[in-house]
Coordinates of C-alpha atoms in Angstrom, one line a residue:
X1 CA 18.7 -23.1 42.2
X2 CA 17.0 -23.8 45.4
X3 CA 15.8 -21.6 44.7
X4 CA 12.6 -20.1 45.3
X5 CA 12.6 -17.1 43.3
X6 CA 11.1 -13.7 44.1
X7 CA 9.1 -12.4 41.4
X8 CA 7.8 -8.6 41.7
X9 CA 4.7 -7.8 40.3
X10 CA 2.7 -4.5 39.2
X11 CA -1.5 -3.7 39.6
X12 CA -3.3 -1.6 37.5
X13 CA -5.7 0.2 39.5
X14 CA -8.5 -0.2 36.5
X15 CA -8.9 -2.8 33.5
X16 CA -5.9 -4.2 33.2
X17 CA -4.8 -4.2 29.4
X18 CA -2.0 -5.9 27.2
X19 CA 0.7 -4.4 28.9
X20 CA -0.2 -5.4 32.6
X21 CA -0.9 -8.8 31.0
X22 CA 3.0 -9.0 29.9
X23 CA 3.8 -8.3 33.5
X24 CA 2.1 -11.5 34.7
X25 CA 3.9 -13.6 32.5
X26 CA 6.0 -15.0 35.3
X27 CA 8.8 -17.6 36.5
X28 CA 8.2 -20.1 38.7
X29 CA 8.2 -19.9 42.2
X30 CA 8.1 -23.7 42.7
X31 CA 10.9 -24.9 44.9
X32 CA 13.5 -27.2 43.5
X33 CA 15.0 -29.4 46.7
X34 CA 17.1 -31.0 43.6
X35 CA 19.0 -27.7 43.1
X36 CA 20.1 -28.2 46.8
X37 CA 22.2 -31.2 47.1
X38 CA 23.3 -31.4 43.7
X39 CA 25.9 -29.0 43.0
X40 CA 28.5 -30.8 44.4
X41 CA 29.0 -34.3 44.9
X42 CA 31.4 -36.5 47.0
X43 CA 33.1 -39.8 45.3
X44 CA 32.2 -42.3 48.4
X45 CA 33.1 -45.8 47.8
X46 CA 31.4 -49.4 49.1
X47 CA 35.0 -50.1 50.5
X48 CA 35.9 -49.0 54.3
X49 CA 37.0 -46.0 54.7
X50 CA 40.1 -44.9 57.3
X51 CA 39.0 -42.8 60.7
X52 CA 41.1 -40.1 61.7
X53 CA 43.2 -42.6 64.3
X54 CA 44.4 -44.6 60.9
X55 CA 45.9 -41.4 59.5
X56 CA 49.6 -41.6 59.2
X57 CA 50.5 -38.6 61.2
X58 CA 53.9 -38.4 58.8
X59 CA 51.5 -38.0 55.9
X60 CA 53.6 -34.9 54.5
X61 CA 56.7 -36.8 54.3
X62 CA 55.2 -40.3 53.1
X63 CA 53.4 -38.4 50.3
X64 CA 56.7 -36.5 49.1
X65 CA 58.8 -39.4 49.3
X66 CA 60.9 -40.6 46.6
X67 CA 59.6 -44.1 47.0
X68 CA 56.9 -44.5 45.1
X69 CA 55.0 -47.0 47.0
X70 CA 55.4 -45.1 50.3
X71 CA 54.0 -41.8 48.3
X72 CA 50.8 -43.6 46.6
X73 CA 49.9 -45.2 50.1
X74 CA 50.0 -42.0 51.6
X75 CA 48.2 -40.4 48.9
X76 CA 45.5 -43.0 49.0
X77 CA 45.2 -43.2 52.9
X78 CA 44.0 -39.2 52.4
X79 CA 41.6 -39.8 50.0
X80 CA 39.7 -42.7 52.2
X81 CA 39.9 -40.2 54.9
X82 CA 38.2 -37.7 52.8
X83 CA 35.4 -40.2 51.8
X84 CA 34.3 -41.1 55.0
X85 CA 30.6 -41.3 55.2
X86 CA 30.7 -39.6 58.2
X87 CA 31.8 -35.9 58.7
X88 CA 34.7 -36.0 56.4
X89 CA 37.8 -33.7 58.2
X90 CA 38.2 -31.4 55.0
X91 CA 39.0 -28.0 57.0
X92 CA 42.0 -30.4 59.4
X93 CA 43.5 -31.3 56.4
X94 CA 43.4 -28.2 54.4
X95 CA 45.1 -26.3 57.8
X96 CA 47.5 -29.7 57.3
X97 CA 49.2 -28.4 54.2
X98 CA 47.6 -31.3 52.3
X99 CA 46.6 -29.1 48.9
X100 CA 49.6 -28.4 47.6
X101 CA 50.9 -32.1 47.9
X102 CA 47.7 -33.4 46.4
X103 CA 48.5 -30.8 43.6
X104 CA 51.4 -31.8 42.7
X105 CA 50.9 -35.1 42.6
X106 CA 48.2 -34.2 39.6
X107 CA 51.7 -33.8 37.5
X108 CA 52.5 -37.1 37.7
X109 CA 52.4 -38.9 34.1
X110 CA 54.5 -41.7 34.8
X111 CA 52.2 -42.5 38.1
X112 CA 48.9 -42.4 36.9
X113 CA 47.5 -44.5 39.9
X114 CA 49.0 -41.2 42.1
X115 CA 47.1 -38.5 39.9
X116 CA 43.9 -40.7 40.0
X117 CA 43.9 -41.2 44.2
X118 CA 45.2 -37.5 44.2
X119 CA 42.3 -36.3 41.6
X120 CA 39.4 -38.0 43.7
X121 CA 41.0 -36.5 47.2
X122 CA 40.8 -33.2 45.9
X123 CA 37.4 -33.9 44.4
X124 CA 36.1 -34.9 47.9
X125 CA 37.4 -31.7 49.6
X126 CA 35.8 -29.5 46.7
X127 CA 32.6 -31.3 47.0
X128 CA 32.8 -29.5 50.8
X129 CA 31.8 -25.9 51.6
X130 CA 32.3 -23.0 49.2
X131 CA 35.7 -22.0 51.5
X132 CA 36.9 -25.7 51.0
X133 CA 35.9 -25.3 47.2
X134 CA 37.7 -22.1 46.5
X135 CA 40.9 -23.2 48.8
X136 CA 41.1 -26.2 45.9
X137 CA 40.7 -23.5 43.2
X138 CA 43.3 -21.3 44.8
X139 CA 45.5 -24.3 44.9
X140 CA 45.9 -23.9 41.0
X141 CA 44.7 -27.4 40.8
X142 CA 42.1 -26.1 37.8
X143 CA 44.3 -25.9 35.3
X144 CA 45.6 -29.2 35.9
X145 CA 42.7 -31.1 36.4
X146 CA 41.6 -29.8 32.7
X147 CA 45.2 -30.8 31.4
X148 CA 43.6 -34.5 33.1
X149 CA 41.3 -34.5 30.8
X150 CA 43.5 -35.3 28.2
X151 CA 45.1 -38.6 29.8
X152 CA 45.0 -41.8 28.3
X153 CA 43.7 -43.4 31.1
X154 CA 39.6 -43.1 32.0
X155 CA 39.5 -43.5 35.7
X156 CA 42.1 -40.2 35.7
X157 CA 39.7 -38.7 32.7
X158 CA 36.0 -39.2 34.9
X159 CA 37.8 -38.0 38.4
X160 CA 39.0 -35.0 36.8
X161 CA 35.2 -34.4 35.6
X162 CA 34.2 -35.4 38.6
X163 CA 36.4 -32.7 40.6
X164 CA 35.6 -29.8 38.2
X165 CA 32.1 -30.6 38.4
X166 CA 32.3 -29.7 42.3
X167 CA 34.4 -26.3 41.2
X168 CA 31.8 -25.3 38.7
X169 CA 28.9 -26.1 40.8
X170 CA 30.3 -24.0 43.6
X171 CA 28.4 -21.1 41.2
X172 CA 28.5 -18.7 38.5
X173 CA 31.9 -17.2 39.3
X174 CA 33.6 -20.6 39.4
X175 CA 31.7 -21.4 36.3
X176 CA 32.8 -18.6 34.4
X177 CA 37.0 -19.3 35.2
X178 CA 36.9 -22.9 34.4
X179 CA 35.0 -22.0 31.2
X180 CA 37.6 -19.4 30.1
X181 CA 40.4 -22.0 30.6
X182 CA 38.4 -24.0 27.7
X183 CA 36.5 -26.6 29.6
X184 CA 33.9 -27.0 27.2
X185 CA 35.5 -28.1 23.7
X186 CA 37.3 -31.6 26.1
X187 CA 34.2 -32.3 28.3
X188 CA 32.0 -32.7 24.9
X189 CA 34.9 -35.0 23.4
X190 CA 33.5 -37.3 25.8
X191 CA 29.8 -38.1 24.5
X192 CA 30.2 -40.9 22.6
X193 CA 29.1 -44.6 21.9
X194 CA 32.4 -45.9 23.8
X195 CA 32.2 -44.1 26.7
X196 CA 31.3 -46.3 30.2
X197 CA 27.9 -45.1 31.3
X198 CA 28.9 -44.0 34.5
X199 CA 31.1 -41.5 33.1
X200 CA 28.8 -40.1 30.4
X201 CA 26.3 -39.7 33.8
X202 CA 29.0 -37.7 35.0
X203 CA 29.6 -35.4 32.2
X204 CA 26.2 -34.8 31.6
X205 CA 26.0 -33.5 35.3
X206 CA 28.8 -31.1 34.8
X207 CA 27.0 -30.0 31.7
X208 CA 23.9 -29.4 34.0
X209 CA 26.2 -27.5 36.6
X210 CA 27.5 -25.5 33.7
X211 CA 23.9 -24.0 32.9
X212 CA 23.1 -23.4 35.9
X213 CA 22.7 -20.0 37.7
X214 CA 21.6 -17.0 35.5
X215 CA 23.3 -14.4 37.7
X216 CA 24.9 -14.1 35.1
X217 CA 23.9 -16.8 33.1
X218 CA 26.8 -18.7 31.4
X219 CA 28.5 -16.8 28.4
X220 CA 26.1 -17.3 25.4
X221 CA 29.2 -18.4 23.0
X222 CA 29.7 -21.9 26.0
X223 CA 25.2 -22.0 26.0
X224 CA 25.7 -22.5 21.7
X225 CA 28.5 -25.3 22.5
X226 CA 26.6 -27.0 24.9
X227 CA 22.8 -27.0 23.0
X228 CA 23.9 -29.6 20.2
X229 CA 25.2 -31.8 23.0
X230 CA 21.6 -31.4 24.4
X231 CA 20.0 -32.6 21.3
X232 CA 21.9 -35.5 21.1
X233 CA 21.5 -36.7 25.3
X234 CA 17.9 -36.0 25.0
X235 CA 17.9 -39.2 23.5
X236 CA 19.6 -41.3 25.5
X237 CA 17.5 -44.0 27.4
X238 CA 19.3 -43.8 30.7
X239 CA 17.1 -42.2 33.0
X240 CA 19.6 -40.1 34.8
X241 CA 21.2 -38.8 31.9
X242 CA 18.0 -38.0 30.6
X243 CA 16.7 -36.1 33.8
X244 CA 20.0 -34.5 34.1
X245 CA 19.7 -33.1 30.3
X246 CA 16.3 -32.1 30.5
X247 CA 17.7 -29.9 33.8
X248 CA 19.9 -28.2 32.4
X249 CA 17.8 -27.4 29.5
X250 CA 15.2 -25.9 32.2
X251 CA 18.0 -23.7 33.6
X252 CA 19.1 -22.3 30.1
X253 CA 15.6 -21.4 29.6
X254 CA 15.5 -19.5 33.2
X255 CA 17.5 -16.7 31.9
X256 CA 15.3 -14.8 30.0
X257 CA 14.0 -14.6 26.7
X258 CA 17.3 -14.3 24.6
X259 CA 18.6 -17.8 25.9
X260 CA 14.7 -19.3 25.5
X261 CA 15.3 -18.3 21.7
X262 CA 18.4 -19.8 21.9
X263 CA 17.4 -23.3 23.1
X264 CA 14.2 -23.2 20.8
X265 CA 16.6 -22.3 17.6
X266 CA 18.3 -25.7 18.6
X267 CA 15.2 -27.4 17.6
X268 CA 15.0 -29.5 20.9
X269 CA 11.6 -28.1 21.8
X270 CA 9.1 -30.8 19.6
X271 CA 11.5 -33.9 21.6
X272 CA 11.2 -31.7 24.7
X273 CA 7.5 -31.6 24.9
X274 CA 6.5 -35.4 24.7
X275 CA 9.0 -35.8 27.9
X276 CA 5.5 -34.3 30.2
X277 CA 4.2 -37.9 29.6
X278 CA 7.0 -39.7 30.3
X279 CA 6.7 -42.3 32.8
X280 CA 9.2 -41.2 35.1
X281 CA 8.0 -38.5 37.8
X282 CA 11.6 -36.9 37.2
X283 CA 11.6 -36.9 34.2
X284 CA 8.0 -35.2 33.7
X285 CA 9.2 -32.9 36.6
X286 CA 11.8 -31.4 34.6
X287 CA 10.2 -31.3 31.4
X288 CA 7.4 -29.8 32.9
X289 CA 10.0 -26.5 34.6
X290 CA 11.5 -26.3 31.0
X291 CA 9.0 -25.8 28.8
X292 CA 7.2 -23.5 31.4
X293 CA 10.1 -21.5 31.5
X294 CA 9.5 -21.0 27.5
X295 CA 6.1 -20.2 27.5
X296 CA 7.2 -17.2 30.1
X297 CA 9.0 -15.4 27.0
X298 CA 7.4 -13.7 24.2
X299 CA 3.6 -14.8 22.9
X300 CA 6.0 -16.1 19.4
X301 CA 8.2 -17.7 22.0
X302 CA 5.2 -19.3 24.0
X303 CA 3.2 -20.6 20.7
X304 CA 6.1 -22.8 19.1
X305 CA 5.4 -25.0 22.8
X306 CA 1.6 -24.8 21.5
X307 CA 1.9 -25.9 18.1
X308 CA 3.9 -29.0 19.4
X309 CA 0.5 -30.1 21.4
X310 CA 1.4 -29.2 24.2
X311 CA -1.5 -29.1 25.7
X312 CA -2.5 -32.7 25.2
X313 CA -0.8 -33.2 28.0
X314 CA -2.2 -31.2 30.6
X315 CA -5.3 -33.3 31.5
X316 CA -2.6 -35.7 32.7
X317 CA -0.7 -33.4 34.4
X318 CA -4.1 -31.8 36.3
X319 CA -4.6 -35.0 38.1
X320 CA -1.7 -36.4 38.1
X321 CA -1.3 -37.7 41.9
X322 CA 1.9 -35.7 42.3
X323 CA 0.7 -32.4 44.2
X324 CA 3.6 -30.8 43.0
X325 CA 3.0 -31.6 39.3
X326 CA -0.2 -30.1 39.8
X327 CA 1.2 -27.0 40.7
X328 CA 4.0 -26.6 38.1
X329 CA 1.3 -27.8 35.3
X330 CA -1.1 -24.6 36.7
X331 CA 1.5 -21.8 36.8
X332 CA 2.5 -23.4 32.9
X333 CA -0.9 -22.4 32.0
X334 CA -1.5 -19.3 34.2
X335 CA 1.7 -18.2 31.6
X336 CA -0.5 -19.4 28.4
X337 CA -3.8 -17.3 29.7
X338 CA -0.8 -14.3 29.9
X339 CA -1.2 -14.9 26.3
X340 CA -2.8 -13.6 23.4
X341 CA -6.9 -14.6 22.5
X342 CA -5.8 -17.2 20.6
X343 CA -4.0 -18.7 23.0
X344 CA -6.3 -18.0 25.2
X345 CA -8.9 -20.0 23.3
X346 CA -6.1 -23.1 23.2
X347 CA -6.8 -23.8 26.8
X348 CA -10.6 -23.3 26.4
X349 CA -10.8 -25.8 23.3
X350 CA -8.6 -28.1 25.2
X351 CA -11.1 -28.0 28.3
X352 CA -8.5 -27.3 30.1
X353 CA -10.3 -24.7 32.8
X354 CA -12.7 -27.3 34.4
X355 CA -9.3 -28.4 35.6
X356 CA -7.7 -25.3 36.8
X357 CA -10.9 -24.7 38.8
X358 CA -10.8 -27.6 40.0
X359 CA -7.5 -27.0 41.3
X360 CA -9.0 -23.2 42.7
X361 CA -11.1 -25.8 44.6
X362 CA -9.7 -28.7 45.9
X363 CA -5.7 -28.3 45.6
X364 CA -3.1 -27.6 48.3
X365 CA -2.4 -23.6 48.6
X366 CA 0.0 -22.9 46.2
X367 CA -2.0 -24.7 43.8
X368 CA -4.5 -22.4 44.3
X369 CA -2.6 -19.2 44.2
X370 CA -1.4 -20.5 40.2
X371 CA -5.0 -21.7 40.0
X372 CA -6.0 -18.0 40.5
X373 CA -3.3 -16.4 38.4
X374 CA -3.9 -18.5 35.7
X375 CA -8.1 -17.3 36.0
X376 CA -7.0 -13.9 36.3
X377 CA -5.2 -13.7 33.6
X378 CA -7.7 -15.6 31.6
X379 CA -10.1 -12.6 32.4
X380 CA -7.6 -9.8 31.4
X381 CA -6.3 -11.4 27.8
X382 CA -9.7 -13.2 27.1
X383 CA -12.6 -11.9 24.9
X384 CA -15.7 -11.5 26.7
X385 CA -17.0 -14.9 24.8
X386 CA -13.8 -16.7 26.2
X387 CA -14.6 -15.2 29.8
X388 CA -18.1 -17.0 29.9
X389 CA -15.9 -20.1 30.7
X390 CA -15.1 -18.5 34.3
X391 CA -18.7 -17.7 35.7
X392 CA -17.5 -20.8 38.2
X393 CA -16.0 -18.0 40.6
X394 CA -17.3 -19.6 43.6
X395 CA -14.1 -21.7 44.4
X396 CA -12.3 -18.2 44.1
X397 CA -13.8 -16.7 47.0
X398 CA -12.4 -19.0 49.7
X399 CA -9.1 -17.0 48.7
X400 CA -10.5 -13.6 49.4
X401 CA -9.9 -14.6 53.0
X402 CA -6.3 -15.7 52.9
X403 CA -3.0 -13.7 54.4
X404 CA -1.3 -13.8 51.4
X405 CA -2.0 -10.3 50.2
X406 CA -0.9 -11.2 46.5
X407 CA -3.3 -13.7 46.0
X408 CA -6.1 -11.6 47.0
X409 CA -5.1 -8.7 44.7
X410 CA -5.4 -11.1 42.2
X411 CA -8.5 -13.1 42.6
X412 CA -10.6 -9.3 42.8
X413 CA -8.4 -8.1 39.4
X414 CA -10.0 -11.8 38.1
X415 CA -13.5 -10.1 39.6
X416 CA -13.4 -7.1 38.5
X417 CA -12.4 -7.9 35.4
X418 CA -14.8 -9.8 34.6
X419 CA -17.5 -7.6 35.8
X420 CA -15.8 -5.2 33.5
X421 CA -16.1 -7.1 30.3
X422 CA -19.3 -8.4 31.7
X423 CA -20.7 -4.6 29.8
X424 CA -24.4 -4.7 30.0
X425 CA -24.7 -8.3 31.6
X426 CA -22.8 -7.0 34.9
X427 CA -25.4 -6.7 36.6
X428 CA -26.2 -10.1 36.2
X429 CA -22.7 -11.4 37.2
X430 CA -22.9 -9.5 40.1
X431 CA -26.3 -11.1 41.2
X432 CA -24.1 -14.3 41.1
X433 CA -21.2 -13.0 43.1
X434 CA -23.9 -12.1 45.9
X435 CA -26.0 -15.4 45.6
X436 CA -23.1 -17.6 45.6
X437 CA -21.6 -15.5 48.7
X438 CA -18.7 -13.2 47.4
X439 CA -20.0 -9.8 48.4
X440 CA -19.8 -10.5 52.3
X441 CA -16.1 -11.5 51.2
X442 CA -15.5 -8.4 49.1
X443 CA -17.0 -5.9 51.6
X444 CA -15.0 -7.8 54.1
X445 CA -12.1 -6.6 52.5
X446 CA -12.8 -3.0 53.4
X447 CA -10.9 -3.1 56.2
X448 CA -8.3 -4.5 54.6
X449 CA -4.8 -3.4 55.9
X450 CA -3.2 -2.9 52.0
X451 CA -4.5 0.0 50.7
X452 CA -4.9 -1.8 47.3
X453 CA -7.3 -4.2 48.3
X454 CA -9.2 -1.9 50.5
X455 CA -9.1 0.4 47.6
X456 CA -10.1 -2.3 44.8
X457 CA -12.8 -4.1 47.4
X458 CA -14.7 -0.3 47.9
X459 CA -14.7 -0.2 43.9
X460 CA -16.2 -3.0 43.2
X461 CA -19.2 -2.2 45.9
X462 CA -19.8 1.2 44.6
X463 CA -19.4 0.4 40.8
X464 CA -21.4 -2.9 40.6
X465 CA -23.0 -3.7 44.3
X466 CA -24.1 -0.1 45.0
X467 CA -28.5 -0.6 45.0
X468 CA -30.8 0.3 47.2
X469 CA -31.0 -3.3 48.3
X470 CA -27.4 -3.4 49.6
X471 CA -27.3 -2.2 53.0
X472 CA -23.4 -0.6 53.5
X473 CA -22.1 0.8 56.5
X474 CA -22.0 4.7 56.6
X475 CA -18.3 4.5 58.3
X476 CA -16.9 2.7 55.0
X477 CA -17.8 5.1 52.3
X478 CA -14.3 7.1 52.0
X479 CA -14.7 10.7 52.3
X480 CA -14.8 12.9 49.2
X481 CA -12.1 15.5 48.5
X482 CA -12.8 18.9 46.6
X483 CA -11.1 17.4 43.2
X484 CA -14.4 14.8 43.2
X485 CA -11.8 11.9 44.6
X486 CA -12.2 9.7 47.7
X487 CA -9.8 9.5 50.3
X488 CA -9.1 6.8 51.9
X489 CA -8.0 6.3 55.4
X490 CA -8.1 3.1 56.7
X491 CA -6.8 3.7 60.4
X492 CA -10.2 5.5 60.9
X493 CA -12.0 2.2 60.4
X494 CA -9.4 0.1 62.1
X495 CA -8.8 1.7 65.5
X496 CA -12.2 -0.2 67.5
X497 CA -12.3 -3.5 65.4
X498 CA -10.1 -6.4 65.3
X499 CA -10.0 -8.4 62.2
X500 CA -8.7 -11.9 61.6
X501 CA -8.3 -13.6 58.1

C-alpha cells in the first residue's frame, strides 16, 4: 500500500480562491516498495530444508497415524518442505489434501510440538498467493489459530501471530473476519515487559497489517484498541518495532480526516513529530508519510503538527541526501502552503522556500512537480506580502516544457496567480517573466494539445503580455464569437506544425 495513489484534481479557470485551495490539499503519491513485500511473510529457518525427493510420499497416512512420533515427523517434514528458500510447492500440496490434516493437528493440546510444526506449515502456505491464503482461511484454520493464542506455550503463541499476520495482510476483507472473531483484545495481551523481542516484532507487524488498507479502512471501534498500544511502542528502542509502529500510524492517518482526528486525540502526535530527525532513514521515512498524511486534513488538523515545531525539521529534511526524503519533505509542505496565511507565513518565517526552490531547480522530477505544488499553492493561499517570497520563478519555467500535463497546469496557476495579486505591480512581474525567459515558454504553450493549458497560456499573453512591443502571431488569437467570448480551436493551429516537448 504499494501503492501509488491516484489523486484527481480540479482547476479554476480564474483566481483560484479558498475552496480550490482545499482541493490541493493532497495525499501522497510517493511509492512505498515496503508496502510490497511486507504483507505477508514466510518463517524460513537457518536449518536445511527438505526438497520435494525427501517428501514421504505416504505423508497422509504418517500424519494421521496414531503413533505419535510417526504423525509429528510427518508433520514436520511438510513444514521444511514449505520453507524452502527456493520456490516452495504450496499449490502441490494444497491439491495433496494437506490443509485439513494440518488443521486438525491445530487441536492438539496434549501435542503441543504437533500444533507448533502444524501452525508454522500453514503459516508458510498463507504467506503464498492470495488463492493459497484464502484456501488456509477456507480451511477454518482462523478460528483455531486465535484459540492458539491462548496456549501456554510461546513458540505455539508467536506462530499463531505469525500465521494470522499472513491472513490479515492478505487485505481488508481478511482483515475485517479475523477482527470480528476478536483478534484484537489477545494480540494486545501480548505487549509487555516479558515478552521475547522477537515476538513483540511480530505483533507489532500484525498490528501494522491490521491498519493497513483504507478501502475500507479498519472498523473505527479495532482503530481506538489499537492507538493506546501505539502510544506505548512508540517508545520502544528497537528499531523495527519502532519503524513498524510509526507505519502503521501513517496508514491510520491515510484514511481521511475522521481517523487523522482519531490518531491526533491519542496524543501521539508531539512524540510523532521528533521521529523526522531520527537517525534512522526508516524511521524518518515513516515519520515523515505520517505526519504528512495529517497535515492533508483540516487547517485545525494541519496546525496541532505546527505547533509541535514541526518545521524545525525541514531544513534537514531539504537536503537530506536521500532523494526520496526530499520529495516526501516537499509534498509535506506543498499541504502546509494549502493552508491558511498564517500557515502560510510558518514556512516563510522558517525560510523554508529558498529550499523548495531549490528543489524546483536542482531535484529529480517528482521533486520538482511537489516543488511546484507546494509554490502554487503558496501563491493562491498567500497574501500578496507573503507572495514577494516567490519572484524566484525562473527555476519554474524549465517545467513549462515537460509532458506531464498536470504539472504544467500548475506551474501557470502559480504564474498567473501571482500576476493576479501582483495588482498594480503586474506589470512589473511580467517584465521579469519576459527578461528571465518565461514568455517564449508561455506562448509556446499555445499550441498546447489540453485545452486548459492552451486556454490558460493565451490568458496570460492577452491579460499581462499584450503591448505593442510583443510581437504575437495573427493565427493564435482565438476567434471571437457574438456573446464577446473566444473560441478556441486548437486543431486549426495544429494541422502544419509538429511540436515536441
Amino acid at each position: 500500500m504499494c501503492n501509488t495513489m491516484n489523486v484527481t484534481f480540479k482547476y479554476n479557470k480564474g483566481p483560484l480562491g479558498p475552496n480550490s485551495v482545499r482541493e490541493r490539499k493532497r495525499k501522497s503519491r510517493v511509492s512505498n516498495k515496503r508496502d510490497e513485500h511486507l504483507l505477508k511473510k514466510r518463517n524460513v529457518p537457518q536449518e536445511d530444508s527438505l526438497e520435494d525427493s525427501d517428501f514421504d510420499s505416504d505423508f497422509k497416512g504418517n500424519a494421521t497415524s496414531d503413533n505419535a512420533v510417526v504423525q509429528l515427523s510427518a508433520v514436520q517434514a511438510a513444514r521444511k518442505l514449505l520453507s524452502s528458500d527456493r520456490n516452495p510447492p504450496i499449490d502441490d500440496l494444497i491439491k495433496s489434501g494437506i490443509l485439513p490434516i494440518l488443521v486438525k493437528c491445530l487441536e492438539r493440546d496434549d501435542n503441543p510440538s504437533l500444533q507448533f510444526e502444524a501452525a508454522w506449515a500453514l503459516t508458510n502456505i498463507a504467506s503464498g498467493t492470495s488463492q493459497q491464503t484464502q484456501a488456509v482461511v477456507k480451511s477454518n484454520a482462523v478460528p483455531l489459530f486465535l484459540r492458539l493464542l491462548h496456549s501456554p506455550h510461546h513458540n505455539v503463541c508467536e506462530q499463531a501471530v505469525w500465521a494470522l499476520g499472513n491472513i490479515i495482510g492478505d487485505g481488508p476483507q481478511c482483515r475485517d473476519y479475523v477482527i470480528s472473531l476478536g483478534v484484537v483484545k489477545p494480540l494486545l495481551s501480548f505487549i509487555n515487559p516479558s515478552i521475547p523481542i522477537t515476538f513483540l516484532r511480530n505483533v507489532t507487524w500484525v498490528i501494522v497489517n491490521l491498519c493497513r488498507n483504507k478501502d475500507p479502512p479498519p472498523p473505527m471501534e479495532t482503530v481506538q484498541e489499537l492507538l493506546p498500544a501505539l502510544c506505548v511502542l512508540i517508545y520502544h528502542t528497537d528499531i523495527n518495532i519502532l519503524v513498524d509502529t510509526v507505519w502503521a500510524l501513517s496508514y491510520l492517518t491515510d484514511g481521511g480526516n475522521e481517523q487523522i482526528q482519531m490518531v491526533i486525540d491519542s496524543g501521539v502526535v508531539p512524540f510523532l513529530v521528533p521521529l523526522l530527525s531520527h537517525q534512522e532513514v526508516k524511521v524518518q521515512t515513516a515519520a515523515l508519510r505520517a505526519v504528512g498524511n495529517i497535515v492533508t486534513g483540516t487547517d485545525e488538523q494541519t496546525q496541532v503538527v505546527l505547533n509541535c515545531d514541526v518545521l524545525s525539521h525541514f531544513p534537514n529534511l531539504l537536503t537530506h541526501p536521500k532523494e526520496k526524503i526530499n520529495k516526501e519533505a516537499v509534498w509535506f509542505l506543498s499541504n502546509i502552503t494549502a493552508g491558511n496565511q498564517q500557515q502560510v507565513q510558518a514556512v516563510i518565517d522558517a525560510g523554508l522556500v529558498p529550499l523548495i526552490i531549490h528543489q524546483l531547480a536542482k531535484g529529480d522530477f517528482g521533486t520538482q512537480k511537489e516543488a511546484a505544488w507546494a509554490i502554487s499553492n503558496l501563491t493562491i493561499s498567500g497574501r500578496k506580502d507573503q507572495e514577494s517570497n516567490t519572484h524566484t520563478l525562473q527555476p519554474q519555467y524549465h517545467l513549462l516544457s515537460v509532458k506531464d500535463s498536470q504539472v504544467v497546469q500548475v506551474v501557470l496557476d502559480g504564474l498567473k496567480n501571482v500576476l493576479i495579486m501582483a495588482g498594480d505591480e503586474a506589470s512589473t512581474i511580467a517584465e521579469i517573466i519576459e527578461e528571465s525567459g518565461g514568455l517564449e515558454k508561455i506562448e509556446n504553450l499555445q499550441q498546447h494539445e489540453n485545452e486548459d493549458i492552451y486556454k490558460l497560456a493565451f490568458e496570460i499573453i492577452d491579460q499581462y503580455f499584450s503591448g505593442d512591443d510583443i510581437d504575437e502571431d495573427p493565427s493564435l488569437i482565438p476567434e471571437a464569437t457574438q456573446g464577446g467570448t473566444f473560441n478556441f480551436d486548437p486543431a486549426s493551429n495544429l494541422q502544419t506544425k509538429e511540436f515536441k516537448f
